[in-house]
mmCIF file of C-alpha atoms and ligand atoms in Angstrom:
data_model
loop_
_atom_site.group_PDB
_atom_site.id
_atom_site.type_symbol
_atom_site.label_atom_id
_atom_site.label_comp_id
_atom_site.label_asym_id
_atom_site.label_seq_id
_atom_site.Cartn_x
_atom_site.Cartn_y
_atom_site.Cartn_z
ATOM 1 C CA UNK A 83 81.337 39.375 23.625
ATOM 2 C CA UNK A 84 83.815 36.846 24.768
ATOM 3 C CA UNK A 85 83.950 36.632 28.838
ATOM 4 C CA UNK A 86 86.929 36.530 30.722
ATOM 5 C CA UNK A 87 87.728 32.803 31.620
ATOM 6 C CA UNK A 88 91.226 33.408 32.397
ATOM 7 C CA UNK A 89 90.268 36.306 35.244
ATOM 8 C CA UNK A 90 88.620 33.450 37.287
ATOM 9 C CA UNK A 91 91.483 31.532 39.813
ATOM 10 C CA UNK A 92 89.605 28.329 39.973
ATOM 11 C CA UNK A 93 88.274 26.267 36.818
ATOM 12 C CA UNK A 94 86.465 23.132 37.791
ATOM 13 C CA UNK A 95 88.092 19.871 35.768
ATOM 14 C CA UNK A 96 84.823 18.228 35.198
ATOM 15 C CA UNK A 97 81.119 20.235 35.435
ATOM 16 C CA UNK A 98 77.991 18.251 34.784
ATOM 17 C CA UNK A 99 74.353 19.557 33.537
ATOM 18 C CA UNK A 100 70.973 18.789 34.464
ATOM 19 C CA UNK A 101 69.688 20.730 30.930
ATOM 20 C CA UNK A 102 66.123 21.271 32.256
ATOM 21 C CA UNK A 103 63.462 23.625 30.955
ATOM 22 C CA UNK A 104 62.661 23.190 27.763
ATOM 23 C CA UNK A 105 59.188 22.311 27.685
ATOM 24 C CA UNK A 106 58.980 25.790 29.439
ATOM 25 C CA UNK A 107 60.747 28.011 27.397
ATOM 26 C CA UNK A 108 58.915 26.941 24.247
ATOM 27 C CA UNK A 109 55.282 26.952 26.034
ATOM 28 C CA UNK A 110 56.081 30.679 26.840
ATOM 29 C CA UNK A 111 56.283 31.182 23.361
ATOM 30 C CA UNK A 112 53.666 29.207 22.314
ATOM 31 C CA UNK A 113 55.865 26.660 20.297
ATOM 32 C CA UNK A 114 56.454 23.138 20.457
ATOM 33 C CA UNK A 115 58.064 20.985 23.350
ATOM 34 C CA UNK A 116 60.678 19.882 20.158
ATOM 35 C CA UNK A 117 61.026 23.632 19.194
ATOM 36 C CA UNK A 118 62.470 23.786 22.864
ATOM 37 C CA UNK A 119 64.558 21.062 22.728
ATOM 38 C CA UNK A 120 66.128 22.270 19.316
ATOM 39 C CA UNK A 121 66.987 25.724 21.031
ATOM 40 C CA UNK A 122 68.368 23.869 23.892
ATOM 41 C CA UNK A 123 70.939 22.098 21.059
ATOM 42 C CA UNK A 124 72.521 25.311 20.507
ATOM 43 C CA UNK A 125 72.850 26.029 24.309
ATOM 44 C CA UNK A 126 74.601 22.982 24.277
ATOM 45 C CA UNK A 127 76.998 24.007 21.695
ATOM 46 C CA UNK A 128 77.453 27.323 23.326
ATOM 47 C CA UNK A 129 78.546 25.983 26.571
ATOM 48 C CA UNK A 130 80.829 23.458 25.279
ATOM 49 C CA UNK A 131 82.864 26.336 23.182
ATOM 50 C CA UNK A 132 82.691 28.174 26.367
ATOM 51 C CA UNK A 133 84.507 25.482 28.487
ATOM 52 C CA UNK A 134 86.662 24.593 25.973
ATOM 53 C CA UNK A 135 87.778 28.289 26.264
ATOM 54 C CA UNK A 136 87.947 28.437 30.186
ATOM 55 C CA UNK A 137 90.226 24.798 29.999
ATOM 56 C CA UNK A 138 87.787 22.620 31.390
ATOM 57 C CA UNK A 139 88.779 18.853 30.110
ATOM 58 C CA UNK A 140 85.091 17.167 31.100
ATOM 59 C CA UNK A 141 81.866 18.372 30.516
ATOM 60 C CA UNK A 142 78.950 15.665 31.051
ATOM 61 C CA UNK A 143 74.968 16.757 29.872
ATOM 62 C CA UNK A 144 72.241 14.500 31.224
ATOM 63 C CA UNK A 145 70.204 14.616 27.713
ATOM 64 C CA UNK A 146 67.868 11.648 28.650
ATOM 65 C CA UNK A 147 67.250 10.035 31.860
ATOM 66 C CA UNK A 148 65.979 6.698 32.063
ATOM 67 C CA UNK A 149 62.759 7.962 33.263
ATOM 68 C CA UNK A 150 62.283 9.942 30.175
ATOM 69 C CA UNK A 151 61.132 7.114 28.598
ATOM 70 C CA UNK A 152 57.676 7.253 30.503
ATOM 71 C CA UNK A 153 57.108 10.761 28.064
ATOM 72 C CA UNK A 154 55.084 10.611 25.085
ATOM 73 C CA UNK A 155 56.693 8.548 21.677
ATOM 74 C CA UNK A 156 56.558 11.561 19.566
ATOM 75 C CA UNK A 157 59.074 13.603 21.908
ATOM 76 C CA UNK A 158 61.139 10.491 22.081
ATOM 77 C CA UNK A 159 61.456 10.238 18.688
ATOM 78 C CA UNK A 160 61.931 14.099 18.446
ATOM 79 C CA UNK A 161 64.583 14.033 20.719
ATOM 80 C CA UNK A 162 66.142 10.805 19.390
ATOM 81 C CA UNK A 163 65.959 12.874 15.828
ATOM 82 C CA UNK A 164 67.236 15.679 17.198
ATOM 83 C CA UNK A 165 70.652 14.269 18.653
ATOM 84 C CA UNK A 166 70.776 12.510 15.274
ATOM 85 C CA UNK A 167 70.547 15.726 13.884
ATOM 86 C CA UNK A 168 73.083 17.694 16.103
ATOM 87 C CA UNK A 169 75.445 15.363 15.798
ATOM 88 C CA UNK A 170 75.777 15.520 11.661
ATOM 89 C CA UNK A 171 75.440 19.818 12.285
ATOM 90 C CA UNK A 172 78.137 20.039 14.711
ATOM 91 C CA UNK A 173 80.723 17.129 14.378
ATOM 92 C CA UNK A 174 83.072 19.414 12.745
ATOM 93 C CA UNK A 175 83.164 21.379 15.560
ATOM 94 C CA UNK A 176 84.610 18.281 17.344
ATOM 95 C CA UNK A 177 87.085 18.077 15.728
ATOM 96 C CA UNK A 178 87.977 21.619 15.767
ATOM 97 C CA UNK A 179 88.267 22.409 19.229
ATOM 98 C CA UNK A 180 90.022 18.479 19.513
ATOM 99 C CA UNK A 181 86.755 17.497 21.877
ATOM 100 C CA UNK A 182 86.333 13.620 22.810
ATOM 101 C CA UNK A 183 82.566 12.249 22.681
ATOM 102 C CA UNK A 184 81.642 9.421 24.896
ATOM 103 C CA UNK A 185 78.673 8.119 26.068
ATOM 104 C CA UNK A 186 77.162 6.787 29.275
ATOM 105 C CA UNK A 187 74.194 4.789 30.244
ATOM 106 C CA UNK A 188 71.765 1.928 28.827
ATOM 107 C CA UNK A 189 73.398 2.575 25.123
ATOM 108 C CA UNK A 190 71.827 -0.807 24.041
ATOM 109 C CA UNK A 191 67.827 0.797 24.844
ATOM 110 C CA UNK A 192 68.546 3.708 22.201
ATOM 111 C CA UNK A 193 67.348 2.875 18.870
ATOM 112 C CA UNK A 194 69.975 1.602 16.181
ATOM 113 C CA UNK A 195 70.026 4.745 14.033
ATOM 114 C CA UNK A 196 70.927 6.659 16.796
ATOM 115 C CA UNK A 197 73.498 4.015 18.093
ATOM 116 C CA UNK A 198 75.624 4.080 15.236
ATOM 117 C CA UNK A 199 75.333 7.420 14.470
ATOM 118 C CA UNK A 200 76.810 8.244 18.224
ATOM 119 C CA UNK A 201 79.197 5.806 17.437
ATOM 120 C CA UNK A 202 80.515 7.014 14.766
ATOM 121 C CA UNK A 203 81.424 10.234 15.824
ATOM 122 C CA UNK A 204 82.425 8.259 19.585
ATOM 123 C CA UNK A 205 84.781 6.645 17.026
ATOM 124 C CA UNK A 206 86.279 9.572 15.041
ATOM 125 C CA UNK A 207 86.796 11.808 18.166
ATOM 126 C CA UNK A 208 88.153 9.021 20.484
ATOM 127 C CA UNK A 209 91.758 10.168 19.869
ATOM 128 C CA UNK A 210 91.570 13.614 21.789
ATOM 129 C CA UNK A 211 93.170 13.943 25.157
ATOM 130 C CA UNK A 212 92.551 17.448 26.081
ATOM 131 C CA UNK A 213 88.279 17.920 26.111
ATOM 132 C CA UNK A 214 85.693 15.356 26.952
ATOM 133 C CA UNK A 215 81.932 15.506 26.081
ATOM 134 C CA UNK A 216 79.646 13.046 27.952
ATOM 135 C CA UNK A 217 76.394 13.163 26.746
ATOM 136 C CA UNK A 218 74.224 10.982 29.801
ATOM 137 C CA UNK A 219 71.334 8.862 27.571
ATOM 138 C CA UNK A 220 69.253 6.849 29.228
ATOM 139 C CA UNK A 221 71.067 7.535 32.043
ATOM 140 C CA UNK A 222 70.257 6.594 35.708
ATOM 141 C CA UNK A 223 72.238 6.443 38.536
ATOM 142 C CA UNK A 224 70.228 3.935 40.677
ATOM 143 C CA UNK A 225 70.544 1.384 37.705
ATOM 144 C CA UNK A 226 74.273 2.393 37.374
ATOM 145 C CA UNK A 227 75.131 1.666 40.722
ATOM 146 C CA UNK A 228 72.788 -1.655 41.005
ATOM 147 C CA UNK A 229 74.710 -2.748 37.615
ATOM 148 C CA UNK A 230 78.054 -1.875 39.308
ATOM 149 C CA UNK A 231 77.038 -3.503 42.260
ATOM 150 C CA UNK A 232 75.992 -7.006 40.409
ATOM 151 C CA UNK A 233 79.507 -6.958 38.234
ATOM 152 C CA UNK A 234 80.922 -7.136 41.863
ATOM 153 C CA UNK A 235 78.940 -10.049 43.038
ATOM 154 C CA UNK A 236 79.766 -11.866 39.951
ATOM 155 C CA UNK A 237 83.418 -11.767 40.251
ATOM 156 C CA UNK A 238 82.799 -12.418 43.978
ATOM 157 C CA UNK A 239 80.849 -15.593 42.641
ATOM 158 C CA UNK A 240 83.807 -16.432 40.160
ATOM 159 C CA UNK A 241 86.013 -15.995 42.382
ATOM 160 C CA UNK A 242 88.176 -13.524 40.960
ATOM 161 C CA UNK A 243 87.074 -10.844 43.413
ATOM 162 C CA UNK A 244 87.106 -10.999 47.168
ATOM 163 C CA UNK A 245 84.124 -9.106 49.408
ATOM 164 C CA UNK A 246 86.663 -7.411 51.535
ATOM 165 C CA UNK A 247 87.816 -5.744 47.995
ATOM 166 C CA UNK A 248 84.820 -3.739 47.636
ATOM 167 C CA UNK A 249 85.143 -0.355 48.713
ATOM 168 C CA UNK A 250 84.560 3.175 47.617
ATOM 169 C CA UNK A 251 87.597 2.519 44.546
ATOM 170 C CA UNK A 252 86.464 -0.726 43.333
ATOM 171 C CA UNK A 253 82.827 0.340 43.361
ATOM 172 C CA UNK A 254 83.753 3.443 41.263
ATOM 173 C CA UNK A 255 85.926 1.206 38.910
ATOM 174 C CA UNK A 256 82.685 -0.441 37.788
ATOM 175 C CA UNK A 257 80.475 2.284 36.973
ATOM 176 C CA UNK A 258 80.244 3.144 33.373
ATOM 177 C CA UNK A 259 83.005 5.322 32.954
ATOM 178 C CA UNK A 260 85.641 4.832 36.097
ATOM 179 C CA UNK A 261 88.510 6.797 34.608
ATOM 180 C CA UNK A 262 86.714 10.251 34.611
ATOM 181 C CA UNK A 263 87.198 12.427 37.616
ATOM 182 C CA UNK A 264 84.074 13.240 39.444
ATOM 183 C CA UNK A 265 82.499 16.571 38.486
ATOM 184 C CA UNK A 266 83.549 19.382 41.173
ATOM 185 C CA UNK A 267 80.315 21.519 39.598
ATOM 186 C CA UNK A 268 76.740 20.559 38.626
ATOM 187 C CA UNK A 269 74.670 22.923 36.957
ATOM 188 C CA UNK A 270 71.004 22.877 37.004
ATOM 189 C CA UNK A 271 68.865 25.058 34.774
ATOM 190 C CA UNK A 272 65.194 25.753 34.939
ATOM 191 C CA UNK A 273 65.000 26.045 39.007
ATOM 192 C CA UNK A 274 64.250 22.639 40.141
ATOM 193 C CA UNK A 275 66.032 21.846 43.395
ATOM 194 C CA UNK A 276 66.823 18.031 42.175
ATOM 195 C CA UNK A 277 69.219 15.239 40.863
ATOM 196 C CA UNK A 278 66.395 13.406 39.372
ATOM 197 C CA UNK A 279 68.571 10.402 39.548
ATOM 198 C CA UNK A 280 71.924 11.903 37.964
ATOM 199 C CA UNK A 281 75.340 10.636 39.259
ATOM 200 C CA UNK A 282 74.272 10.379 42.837
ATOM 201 C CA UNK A 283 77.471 8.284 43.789
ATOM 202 C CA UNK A 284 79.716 11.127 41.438
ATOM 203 C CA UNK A 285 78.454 14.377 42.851
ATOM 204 C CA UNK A 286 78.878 13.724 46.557
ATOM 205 C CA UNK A 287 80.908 16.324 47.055
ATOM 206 C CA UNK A 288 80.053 18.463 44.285
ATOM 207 C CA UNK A 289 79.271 22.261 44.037
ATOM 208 C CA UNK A 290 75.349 22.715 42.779
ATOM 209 C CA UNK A 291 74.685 25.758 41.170
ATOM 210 C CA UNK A 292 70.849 26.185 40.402
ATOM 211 C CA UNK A 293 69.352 28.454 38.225
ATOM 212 C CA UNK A 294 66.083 29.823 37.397
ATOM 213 C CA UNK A 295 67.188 30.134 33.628
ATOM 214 C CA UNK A 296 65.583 28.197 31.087
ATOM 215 C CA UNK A 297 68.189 25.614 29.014
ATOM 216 C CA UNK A 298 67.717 27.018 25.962
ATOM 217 C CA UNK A 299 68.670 30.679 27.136
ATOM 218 C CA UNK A 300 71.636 29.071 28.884
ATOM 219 C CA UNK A 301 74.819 30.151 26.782
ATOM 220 C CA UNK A 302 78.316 31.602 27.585
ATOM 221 C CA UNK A 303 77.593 34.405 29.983
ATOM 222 C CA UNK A 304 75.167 31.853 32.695
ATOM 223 C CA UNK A 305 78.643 29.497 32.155
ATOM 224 C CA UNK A 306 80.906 32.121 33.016
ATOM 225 C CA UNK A 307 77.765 33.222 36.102
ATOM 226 C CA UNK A 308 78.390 29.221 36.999
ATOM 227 C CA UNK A 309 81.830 29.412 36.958
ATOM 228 C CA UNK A 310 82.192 32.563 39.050
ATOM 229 C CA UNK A 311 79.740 31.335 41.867
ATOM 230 C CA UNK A 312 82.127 27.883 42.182
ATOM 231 C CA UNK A 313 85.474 30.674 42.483
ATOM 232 C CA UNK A 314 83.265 31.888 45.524
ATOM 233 C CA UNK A 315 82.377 28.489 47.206
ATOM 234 C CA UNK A 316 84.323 27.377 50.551
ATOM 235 C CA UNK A 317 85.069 24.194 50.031
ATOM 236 C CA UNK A 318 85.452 22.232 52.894
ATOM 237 C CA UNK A 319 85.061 18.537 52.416
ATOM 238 C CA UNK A 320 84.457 17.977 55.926
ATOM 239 C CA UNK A 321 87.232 19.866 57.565
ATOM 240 C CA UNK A 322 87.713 22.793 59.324
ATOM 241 C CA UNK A 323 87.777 26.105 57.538
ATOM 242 C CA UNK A 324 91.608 27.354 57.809
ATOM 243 C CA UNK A 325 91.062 31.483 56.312
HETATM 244 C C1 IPE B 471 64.932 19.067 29.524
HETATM 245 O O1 IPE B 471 63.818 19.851 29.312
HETATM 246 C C2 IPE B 471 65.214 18.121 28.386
HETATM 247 C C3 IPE B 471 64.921 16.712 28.680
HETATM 248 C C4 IPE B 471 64.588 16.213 29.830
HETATM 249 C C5 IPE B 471 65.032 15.796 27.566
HETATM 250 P P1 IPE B 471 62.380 19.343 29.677
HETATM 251 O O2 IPE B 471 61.802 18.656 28.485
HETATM 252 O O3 IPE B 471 62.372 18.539 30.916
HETATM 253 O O4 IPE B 471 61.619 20.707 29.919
HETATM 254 P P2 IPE B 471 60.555 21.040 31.049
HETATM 255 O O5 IPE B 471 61.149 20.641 32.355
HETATM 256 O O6 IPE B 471 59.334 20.245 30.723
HETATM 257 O O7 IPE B 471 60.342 22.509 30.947
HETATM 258 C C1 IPE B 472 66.092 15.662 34.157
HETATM 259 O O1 IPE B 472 65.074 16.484 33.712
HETATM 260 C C2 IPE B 472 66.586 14.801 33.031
HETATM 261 C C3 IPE B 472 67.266 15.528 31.955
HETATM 262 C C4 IPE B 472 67.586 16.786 31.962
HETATM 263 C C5 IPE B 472 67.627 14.717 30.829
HETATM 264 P P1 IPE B 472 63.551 16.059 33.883
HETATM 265 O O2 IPE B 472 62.734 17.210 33.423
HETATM 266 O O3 IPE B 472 63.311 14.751 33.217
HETATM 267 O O4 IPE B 472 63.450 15.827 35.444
HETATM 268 P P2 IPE B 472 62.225 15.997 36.441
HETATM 269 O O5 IPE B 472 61.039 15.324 35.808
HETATM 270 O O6 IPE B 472 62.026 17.455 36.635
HETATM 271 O O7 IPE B 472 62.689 15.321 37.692
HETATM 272 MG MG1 MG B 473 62.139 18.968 32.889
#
């Protein structure tokens, strides 16, 4: 059953997702940690056809943080397989609903199948305007900032840059990707009431909406719960409330 995007007044340009919960939805079935992870795929895949539907242009999915790398090499490589895999299953979808992939974070760390296979598609999708997909891979916003922040003193050092010319715009123009708008929505899943280092400087003044759900039984109708909860949200950056 297809929910009713267009009933809902606001739709947020940009959401992000902290896809959390797994591990935890597959241990309560007595399955793998990578059976989890597969199921969460298709959530994935779900929720982008469901923005796509309610017009929102960005949509960014922390899929591995930089501190995922401390888990155990055989869910690495599972994961790393499994975007691999994902990728090849639902490319055609892409380019169906005219979606955009792009990447952001250490892209150098992740191993060179998985490079040019993200590339690839990064490459054949990098002509649509209207939808965005950021997948976040080794991603961390601490090291995004701290890299931002040493491009800076470089050009300081060069001399192309002066120290009075950092501020809040020229510090966003150097983070990985300056020319998306900050998300107005960030989804959690799973319960946990944390960023766990994920675009600390681009949710300031976001809307968090955190759910008990489990990622992989995250489709269209928790979206459209997500989306409903933001149409309800006062927002007040700062000011006074005028109703
Ligand atoms: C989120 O699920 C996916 C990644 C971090 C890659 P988890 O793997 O963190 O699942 P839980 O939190 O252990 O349940
Ligand atoms: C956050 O989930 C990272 C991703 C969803 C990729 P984690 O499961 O890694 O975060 P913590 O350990 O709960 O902080
Ligand atoms: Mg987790």
């Amino acid at each position: 059953m297809s929910k009713n995007f267009q009933g809902l007044e606001k739709i947020p340009r940009h959401v992000a997702l902290i896809m959390d919960g797994n591990g935890r939805w597959a241990q309560k079935r007595g399955l793998s940690r990578i059976e989890g992870h597969k199921e969460g795929a298709q959530s994935v895949r779900a929720v982008l056809r469901a923005a796509a539907q309610a017009g929102v242009e960005f949509i960014t999915v922390y899929a591995f943080s930089t501190e995922n790398w401390k888990r155990p090499p055989a869910e690495i490589d599972g994961l790393m397989k499994l975007l691999i895999h994902s990728l090849n299953e639902y490319e055609q979808e892409l380019h169906d609903n005219g979606i955009r992939l792009r990447v952001m974070g250490q892209f150098e760390r992740l191993p060179l199948p998985v490079r040019m296979r993200l590339q690839k598609t990064m490459d054949a999708t990098a002509h649509y305007t209207g939808h965005t997909l950021i997948i976040a891979l080794s991603y961390g916003s601490r090291t995004e900032i701290a890299d931002a922040t040493r491009k800076m003193a470089e050009k300081v050092k060069a001399g192309t840059m002066k120290p009075s010319q950092i501020n809040e715009q020229t510090l966003t123009e150097h983070l990985y990707l300056p020319d998306v708008p900050d998300p107005e929505l960030m989804i959690r899943t799973s319960g946990e009431l944390r960023l766990s280092n994920f675009l600390l400087w681009q949710l300031s003044y976001a809307e968090f909406y955190i759910t008990d759900v489990y990622w992989p039984d995250f489709r269209e109708e928790e979206f459209f719960h997500a989306l409903e909860a933001f149409n309800g949200r006062d927002r007040r950056y700062g000011g006074v409330d005028n109703k």
